[in-house]
Coordinates of C-alpha atoms in Angstrom, one line a residue:
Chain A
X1 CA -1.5 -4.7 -32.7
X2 CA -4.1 -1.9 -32.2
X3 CA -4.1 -2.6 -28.4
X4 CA -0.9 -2.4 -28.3
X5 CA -0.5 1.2 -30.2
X6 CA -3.6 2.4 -27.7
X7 CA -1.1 0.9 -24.6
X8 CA 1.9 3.4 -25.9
X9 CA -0.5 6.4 -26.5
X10 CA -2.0 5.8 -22.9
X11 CA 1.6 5.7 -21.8
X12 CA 2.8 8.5 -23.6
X13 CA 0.1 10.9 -22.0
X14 CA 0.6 9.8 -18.3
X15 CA 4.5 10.5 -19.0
X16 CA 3.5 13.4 -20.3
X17 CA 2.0 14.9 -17.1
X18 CA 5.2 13.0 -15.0
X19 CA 7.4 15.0 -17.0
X20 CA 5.0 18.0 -16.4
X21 CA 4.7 17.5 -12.7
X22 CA 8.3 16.1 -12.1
X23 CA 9.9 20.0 -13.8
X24 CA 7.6 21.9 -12.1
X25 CA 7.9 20.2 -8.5
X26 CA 11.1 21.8 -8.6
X27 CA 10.7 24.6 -10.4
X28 CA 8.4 25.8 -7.7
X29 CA 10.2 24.5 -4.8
X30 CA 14.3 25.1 -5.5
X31 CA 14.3 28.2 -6.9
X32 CA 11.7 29.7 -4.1
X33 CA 13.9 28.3 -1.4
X34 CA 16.6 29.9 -3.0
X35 CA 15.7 33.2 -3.2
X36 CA 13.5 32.5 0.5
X37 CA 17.1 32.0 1.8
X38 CA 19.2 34.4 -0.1
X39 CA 16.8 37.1 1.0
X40 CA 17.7 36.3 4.6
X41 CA 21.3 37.1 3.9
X42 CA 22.9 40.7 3.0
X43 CA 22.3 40.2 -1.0
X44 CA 20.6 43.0 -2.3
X45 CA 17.0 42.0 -4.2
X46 CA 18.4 41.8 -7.0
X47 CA 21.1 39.6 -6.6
X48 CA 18.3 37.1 -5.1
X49 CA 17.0 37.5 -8.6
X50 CA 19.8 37.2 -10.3
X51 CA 20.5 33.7 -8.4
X52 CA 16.9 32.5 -8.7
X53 CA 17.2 33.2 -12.6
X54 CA 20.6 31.6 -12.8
X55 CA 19.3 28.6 -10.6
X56 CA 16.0 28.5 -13.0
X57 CA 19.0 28.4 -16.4
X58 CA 20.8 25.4 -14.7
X59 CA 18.0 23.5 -13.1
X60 CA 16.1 23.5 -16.3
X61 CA 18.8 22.4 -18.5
X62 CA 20.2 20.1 -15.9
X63 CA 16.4 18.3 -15.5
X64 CA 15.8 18.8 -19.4
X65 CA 19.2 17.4 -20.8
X66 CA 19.0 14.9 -17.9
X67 CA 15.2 13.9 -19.0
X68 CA 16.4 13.9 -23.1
X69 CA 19.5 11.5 -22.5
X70 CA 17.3 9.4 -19.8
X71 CA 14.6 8.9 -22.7
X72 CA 17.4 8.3 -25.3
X73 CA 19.1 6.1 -23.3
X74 CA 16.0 4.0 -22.3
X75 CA 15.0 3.7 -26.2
X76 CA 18.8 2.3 -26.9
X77 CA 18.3 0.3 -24.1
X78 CA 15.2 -1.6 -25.6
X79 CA 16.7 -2.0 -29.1
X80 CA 19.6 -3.7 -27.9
X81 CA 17.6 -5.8 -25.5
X82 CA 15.4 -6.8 -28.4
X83 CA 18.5 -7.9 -30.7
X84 CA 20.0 -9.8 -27.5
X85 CA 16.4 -11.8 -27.7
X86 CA 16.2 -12.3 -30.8
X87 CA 19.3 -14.1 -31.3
X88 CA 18.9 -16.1 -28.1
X89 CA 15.4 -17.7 -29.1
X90 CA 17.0 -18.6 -32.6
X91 CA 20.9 -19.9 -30.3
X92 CA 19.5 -20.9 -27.0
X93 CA 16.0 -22.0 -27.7
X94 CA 16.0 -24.8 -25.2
X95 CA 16.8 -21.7 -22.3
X96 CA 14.4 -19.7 -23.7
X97 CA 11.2 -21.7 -23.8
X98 CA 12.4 -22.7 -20.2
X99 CA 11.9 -18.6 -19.2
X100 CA 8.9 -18.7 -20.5
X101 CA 7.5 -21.4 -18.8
X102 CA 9.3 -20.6 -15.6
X103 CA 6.7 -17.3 -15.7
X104 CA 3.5 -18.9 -16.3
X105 CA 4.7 -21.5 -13.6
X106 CA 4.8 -18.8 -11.2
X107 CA 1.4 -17.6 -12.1
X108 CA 0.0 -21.5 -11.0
X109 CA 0.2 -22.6 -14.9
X110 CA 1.0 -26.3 -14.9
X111 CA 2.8 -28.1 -18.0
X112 CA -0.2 -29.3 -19.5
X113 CA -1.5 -25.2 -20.5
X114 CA 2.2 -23.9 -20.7
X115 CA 3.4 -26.7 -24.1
X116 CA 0.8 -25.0 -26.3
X117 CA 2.0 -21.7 -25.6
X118 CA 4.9 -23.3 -26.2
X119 CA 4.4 -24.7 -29.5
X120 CA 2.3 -20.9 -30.4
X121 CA 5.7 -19.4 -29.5
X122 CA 8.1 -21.6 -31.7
X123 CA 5.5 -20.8 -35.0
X124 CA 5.5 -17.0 -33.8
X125 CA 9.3 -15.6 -33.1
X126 CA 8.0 -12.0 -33.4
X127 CA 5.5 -12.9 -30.4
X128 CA 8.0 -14.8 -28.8
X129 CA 10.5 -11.6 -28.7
X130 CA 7.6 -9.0 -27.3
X131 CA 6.1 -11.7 -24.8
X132 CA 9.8 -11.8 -23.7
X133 CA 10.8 -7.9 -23.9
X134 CA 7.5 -7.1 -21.6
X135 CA 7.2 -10.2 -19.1
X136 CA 10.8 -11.6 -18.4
X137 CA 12.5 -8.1 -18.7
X138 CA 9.5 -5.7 -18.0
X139 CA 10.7 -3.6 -20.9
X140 CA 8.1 -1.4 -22.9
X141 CA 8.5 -0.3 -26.4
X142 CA 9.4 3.6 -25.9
X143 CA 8.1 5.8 -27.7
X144 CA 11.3 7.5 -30.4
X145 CA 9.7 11.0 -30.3
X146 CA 9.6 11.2 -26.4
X147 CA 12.8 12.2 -25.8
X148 CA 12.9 15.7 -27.2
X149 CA 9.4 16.1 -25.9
X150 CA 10.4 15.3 -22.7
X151 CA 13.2 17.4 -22.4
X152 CA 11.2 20.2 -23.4
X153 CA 8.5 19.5 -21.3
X154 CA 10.5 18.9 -17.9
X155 CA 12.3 22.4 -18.9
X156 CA 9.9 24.2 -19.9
X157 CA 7.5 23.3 -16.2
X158 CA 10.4 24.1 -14.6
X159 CA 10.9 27.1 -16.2
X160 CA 6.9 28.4 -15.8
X161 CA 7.4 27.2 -11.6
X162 CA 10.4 28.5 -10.9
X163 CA 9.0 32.3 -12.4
X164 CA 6.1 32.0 -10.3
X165 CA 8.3 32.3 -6.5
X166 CA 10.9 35.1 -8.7
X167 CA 8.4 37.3 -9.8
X168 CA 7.4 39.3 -6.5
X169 CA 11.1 39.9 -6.1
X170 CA 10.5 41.8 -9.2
X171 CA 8.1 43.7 -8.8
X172 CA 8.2 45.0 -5.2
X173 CA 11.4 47.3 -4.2
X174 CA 11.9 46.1 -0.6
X175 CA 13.4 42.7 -0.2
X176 CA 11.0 41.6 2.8
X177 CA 8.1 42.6 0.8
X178 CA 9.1 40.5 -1.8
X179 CA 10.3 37.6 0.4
X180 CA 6.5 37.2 2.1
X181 CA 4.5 37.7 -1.2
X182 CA 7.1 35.4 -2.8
X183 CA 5.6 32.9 0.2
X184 CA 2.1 34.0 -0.4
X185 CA 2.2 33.0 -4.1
X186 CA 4.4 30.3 -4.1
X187 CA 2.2 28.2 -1.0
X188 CA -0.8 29.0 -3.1
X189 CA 0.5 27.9 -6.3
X190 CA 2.2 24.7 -4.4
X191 CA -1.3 24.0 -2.7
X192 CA -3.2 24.1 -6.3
X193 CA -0.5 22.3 -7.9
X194 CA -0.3 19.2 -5.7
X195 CA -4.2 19.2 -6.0
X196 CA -3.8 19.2 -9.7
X197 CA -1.3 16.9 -9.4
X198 CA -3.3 14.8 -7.3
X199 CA -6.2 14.1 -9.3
X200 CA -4.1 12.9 -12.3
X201 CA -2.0 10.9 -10.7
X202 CA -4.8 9.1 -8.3
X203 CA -3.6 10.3 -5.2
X204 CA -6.1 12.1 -3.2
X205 CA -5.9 15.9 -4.1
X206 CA -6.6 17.2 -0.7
X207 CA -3.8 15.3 0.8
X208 CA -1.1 15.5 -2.7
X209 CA -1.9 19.2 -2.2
X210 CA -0.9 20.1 2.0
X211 CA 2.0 17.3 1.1
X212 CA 3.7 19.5 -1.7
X213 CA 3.2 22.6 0.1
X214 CA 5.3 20.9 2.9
X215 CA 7.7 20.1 0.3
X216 CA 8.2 23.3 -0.4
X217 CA 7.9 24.8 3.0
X218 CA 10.7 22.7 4.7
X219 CA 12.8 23.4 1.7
X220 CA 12.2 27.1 1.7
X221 CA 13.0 26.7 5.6
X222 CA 15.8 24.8 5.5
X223 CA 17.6 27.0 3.1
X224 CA 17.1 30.0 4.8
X225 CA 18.1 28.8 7.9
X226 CA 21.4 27.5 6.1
X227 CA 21.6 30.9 4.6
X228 CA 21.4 32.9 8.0
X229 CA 24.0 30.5 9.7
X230 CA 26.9 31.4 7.5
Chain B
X1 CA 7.8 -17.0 -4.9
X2 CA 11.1 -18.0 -5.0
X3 CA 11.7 -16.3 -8.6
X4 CA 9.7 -13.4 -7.3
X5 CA 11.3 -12.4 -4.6
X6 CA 14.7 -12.6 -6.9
X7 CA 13.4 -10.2 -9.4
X8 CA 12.5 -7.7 -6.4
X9 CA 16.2 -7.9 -5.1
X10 CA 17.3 -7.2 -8.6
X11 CA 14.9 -3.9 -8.9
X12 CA 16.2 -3.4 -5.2
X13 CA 19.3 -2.7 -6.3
X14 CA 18.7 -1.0 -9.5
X15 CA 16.4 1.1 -8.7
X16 CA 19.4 2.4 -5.8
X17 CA 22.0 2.8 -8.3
X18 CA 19.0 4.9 -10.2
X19 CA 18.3 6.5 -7.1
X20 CA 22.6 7.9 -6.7
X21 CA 22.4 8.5 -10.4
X22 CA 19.6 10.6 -10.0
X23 CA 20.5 12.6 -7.0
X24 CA 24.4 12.9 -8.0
X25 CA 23.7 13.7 -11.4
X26 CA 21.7 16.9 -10.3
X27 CA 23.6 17.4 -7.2
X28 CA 27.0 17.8 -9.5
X29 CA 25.4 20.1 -12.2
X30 CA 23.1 22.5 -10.9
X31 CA 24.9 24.2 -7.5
X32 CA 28.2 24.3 -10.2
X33 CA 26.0 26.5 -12.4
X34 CA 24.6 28.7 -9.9
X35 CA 28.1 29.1 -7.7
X36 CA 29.8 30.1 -11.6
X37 CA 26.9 31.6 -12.4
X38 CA 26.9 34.1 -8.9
X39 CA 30.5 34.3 -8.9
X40 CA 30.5 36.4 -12.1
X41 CA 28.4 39.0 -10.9
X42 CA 29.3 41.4 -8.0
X43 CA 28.5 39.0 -5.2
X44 CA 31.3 38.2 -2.9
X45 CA 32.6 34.4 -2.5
X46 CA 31.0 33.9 0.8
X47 CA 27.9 35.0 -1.0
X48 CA 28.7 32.4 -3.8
X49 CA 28.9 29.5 -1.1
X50 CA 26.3 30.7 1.0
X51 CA 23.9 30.6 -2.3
X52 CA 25.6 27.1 -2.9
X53 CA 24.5 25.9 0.5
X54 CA 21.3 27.2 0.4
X55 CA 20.8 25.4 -2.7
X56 CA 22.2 21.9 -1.6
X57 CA 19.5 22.1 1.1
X58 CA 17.0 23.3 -0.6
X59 CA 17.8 20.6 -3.9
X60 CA 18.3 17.8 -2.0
X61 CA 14.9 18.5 0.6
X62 CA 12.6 19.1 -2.6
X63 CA 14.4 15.9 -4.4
X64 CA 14.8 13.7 -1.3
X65 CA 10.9 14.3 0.0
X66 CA 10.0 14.0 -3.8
X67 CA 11.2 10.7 -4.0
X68 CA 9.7 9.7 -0.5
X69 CA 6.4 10.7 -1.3
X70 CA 6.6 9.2 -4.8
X71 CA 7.5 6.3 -3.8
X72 CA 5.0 5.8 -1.2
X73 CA 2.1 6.9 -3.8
X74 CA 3.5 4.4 -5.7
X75 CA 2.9 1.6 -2.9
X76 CA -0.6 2.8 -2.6
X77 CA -1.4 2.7 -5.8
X78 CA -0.6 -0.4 -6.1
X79 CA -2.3 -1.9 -3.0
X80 CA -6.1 0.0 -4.1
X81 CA -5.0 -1.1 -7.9
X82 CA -4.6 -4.7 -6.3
X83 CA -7.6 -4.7 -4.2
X84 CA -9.7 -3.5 -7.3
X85 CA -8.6 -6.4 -9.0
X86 CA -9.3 -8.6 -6.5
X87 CA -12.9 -7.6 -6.3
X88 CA -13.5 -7.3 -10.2
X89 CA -12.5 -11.0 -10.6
X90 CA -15.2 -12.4 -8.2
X91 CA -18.2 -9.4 -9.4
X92 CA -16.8 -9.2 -13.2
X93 CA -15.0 -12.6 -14.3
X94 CA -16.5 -12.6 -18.0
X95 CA -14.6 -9.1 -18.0
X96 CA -11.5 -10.0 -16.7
X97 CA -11.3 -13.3 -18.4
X98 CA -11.6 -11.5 -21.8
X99 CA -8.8 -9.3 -20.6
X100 CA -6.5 -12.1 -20.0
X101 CA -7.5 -13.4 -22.8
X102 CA -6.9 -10.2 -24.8
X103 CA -3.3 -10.1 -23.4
X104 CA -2.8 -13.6 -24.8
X105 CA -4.3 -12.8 -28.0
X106 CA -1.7 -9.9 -28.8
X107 CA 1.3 -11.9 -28.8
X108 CA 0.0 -14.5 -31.4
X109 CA -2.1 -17.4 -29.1
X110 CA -5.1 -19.2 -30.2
X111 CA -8.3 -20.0 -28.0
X112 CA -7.2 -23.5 -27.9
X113 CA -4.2 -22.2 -26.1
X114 CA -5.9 -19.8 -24.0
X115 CA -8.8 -21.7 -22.4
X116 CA -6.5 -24.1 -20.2
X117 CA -4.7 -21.0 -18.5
X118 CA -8.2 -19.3 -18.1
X119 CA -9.2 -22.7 -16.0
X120 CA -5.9 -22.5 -14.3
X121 CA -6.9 -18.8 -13.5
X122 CA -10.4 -19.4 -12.3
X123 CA -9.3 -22.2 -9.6
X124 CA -6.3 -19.4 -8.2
X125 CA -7.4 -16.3 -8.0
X126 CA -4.0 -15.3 -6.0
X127 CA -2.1 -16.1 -9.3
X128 CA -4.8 -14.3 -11.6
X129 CA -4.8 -11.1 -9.7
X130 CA -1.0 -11.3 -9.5
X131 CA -1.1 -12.1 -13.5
X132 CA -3.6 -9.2 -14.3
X133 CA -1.1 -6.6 -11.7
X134 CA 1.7 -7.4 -13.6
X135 CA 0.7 -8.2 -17.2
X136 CA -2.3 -6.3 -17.7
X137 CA -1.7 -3.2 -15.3
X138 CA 2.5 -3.3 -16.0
X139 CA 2.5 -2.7 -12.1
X140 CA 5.4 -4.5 -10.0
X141 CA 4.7 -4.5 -6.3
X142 CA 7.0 -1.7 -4.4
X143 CA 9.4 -2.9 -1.5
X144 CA 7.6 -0.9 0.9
X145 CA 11.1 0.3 2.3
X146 CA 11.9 1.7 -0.2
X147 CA 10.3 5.0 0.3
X148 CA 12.9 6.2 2.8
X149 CA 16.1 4.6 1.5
X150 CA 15.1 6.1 -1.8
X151 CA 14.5 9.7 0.0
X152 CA 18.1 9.5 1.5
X153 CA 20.1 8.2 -1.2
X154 CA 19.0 10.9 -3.7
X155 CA 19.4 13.6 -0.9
X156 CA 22.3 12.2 0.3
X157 CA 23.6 11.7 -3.2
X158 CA 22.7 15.2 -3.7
X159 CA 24.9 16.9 -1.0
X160 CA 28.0 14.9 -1.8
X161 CA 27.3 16.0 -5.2
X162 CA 26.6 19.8 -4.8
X163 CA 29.7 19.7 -2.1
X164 CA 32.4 18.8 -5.0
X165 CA 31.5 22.3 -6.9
X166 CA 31.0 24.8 -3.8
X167 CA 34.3 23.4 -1.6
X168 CA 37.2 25.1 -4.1
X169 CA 35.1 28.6 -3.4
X170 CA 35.8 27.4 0.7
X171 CA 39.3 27.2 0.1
X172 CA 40.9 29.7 -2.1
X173 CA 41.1 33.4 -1.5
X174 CA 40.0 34.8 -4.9
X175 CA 36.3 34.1 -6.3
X176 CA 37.9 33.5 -9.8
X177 CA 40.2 31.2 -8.6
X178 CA 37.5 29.6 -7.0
X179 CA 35.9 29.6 -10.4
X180 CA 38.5 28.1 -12.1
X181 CA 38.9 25.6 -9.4
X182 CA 35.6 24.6 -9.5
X183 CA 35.4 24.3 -13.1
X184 CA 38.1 21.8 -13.4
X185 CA 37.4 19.4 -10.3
X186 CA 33.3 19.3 -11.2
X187 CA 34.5 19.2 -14.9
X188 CA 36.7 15.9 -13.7
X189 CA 33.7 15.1 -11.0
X190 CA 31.7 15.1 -14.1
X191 CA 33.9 12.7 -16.5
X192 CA 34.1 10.1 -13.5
X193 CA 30.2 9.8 -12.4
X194 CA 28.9 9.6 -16.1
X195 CA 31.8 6.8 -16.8
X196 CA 30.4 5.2 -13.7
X197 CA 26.9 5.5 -14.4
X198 CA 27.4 4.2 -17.9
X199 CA 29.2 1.5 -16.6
X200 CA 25.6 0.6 -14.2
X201 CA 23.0 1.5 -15.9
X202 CA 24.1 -0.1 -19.7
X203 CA 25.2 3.2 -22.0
X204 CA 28.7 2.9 -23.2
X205 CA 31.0 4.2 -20.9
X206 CA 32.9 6.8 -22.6
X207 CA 30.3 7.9 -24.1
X208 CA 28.1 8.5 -20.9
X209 CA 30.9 10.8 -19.3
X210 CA 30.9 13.2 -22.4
X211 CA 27.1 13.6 -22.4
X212 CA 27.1 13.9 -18.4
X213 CA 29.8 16.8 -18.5
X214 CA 28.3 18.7 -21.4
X215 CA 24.9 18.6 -19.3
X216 CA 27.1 20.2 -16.5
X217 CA 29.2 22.5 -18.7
X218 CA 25.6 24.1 -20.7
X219 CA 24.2 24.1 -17.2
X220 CA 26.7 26.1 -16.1
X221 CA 27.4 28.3 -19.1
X222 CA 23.8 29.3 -19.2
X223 CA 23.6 30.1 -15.6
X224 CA 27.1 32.2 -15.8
X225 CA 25.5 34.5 -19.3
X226 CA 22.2 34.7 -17.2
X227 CA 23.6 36.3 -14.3
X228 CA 26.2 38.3 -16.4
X229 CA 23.0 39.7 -18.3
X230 CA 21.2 41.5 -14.7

């Protein structure tokens, strides 16, 4: 039982920093290549903010709703699989002893080590009902309080990145002043974010970094391109 | 194997459906804000679609290369995960046969029941390092296409998404008829993908198309008082 409460918090602070990095990947990149391609157009500076602080509103509500119903969903998900197992080991015990032993068989078990587990299993319907829930349907317990955190979280990143790109427009008056220091800052935080990003996910930083700077770059491109076509 | 290679089909196609889900869902919410969001300032409606564009492109770039790169990260994760487990079973068996052990412990077995399938273990190390991937770890092993179907279903996803809000503003003369427009057919757009998506991915139905529009309709509403405030 205590392994099993250190397995959620371990979980619960790698989702965490997904949540973190998954709001602010594109929080820095959507709302830069926004404004990068509304400032090629004849929109005056601030109507590039304007759009890059309406695009911040509905992307971080979109990804932070999105994240909050995703979480909710999952944990609804995993009660209702639970019940489903429960009442099959108790209806269709026959079927369900002959999952189990189906995955230990693939794992090279032979009969003779899979009827004790068996036997453990039939004395143990609690144990039964995890051992199923994790290793027939690959389902871990979520954690109830993750969904609002979530939410806020995957807001809240996307929120601080998308600033970050906006801000130049702000504080400069010419639009293609604000447009290359908007590029300056957003690489740079891009290059240190996917380093960061990097070393907690165990990719290697140097690489995570250039790769989300490209990210952004061939966003940023693409959307102004689009932008100066029409 | 034969088992295995099911249950990879099954996450195949699941993880697709997750894949559309998660490209649609942001490709119908977020270029609806921003177009209703831009359309009630003083930009014209070419600069409403033009903004619209700009932000499929850049969405569904940032989203599309996301999801390649994570899911190639993921591969190699798992393949360094894989070969570390390879090497601490032949330079660290005690170790890793108390961690199998400990997995067996938490769900209720006995010693008596746990030294056969440590034997079993020790003469297939194949199955053991598959075991400690999957059981210890919670790691399945990645299609390794999936990387670039993944990337261009969620951007692809993304565009026919954002293309449902934006085309009203391409047909009608007014930019408030465009508004309206686009309010009811992404409003409609809405209702249908989150029945759908319900109907996949296990949420009840009706229920999933409420939440899904409401996640639109705040997005939007948000974006709309943003860029009505500057």
């Amino acid at each position: 039982m205590h392994q099993i409460q250190h397995t959620e918090h371990h979980f619960t602070s790698s989702e965490l920093v997904r949540d973190i990095v998954i709001g602010m990947a594109d929080g820095l990149t959507v709302p830069f290549a926004l404004a990068a391609g509304l400032s090629g157009t004849v929109a005056p500076t601030t109507l590039v903010v304007t759009a890059g602080l309406a695009e911040i509103a509905a992307g971080s509500i979109a990804m932070g709703l999105g994240g909050y119903l995703a979480a909710r969903s999952d944990a609804e998900h995993y009660v209702s699989e639970r019940r489903r197992e429960e009442i099959e080991i108790v209806t269709l015990p026959e079927v369900e002893r002959e999952e189990v032993a189906h995955v230990f068989r693939e794992y090279g078990l032979g009969e003779a080590e899979i009827e004790p587990i068996l036997k453990a299993f039939q004395n143990n319907h609690p144990a039964w009902v995890d051992f199923m829930m994790r290793f027939e349907l690959g389902l871990e317990e979520p954690n109830p309080r993750r969904a609002l955190t979530s939410a806020m979280t995957i807001a809240g990143a996307y929120i601080a990145g998308g600033m970050i790109p906006l801000a130049p427009y702000m504080v400069v008056s010419e639009k293609s002043q604000g447009l290359i220091l908007s590029i300056v800052v957003t690489l740079f935080a891009l290059l240190v974010f996917g380093y960061v990003k990097g070393r907690y996910t165990g990719t290697q930083p140097a690489r995570s970094a250039v790769q989300t700077t490209l990210i952004g770059g061939i966003a940023a491109a693409a959307a102004f391109l689009i932008a100066r076509m029409f």
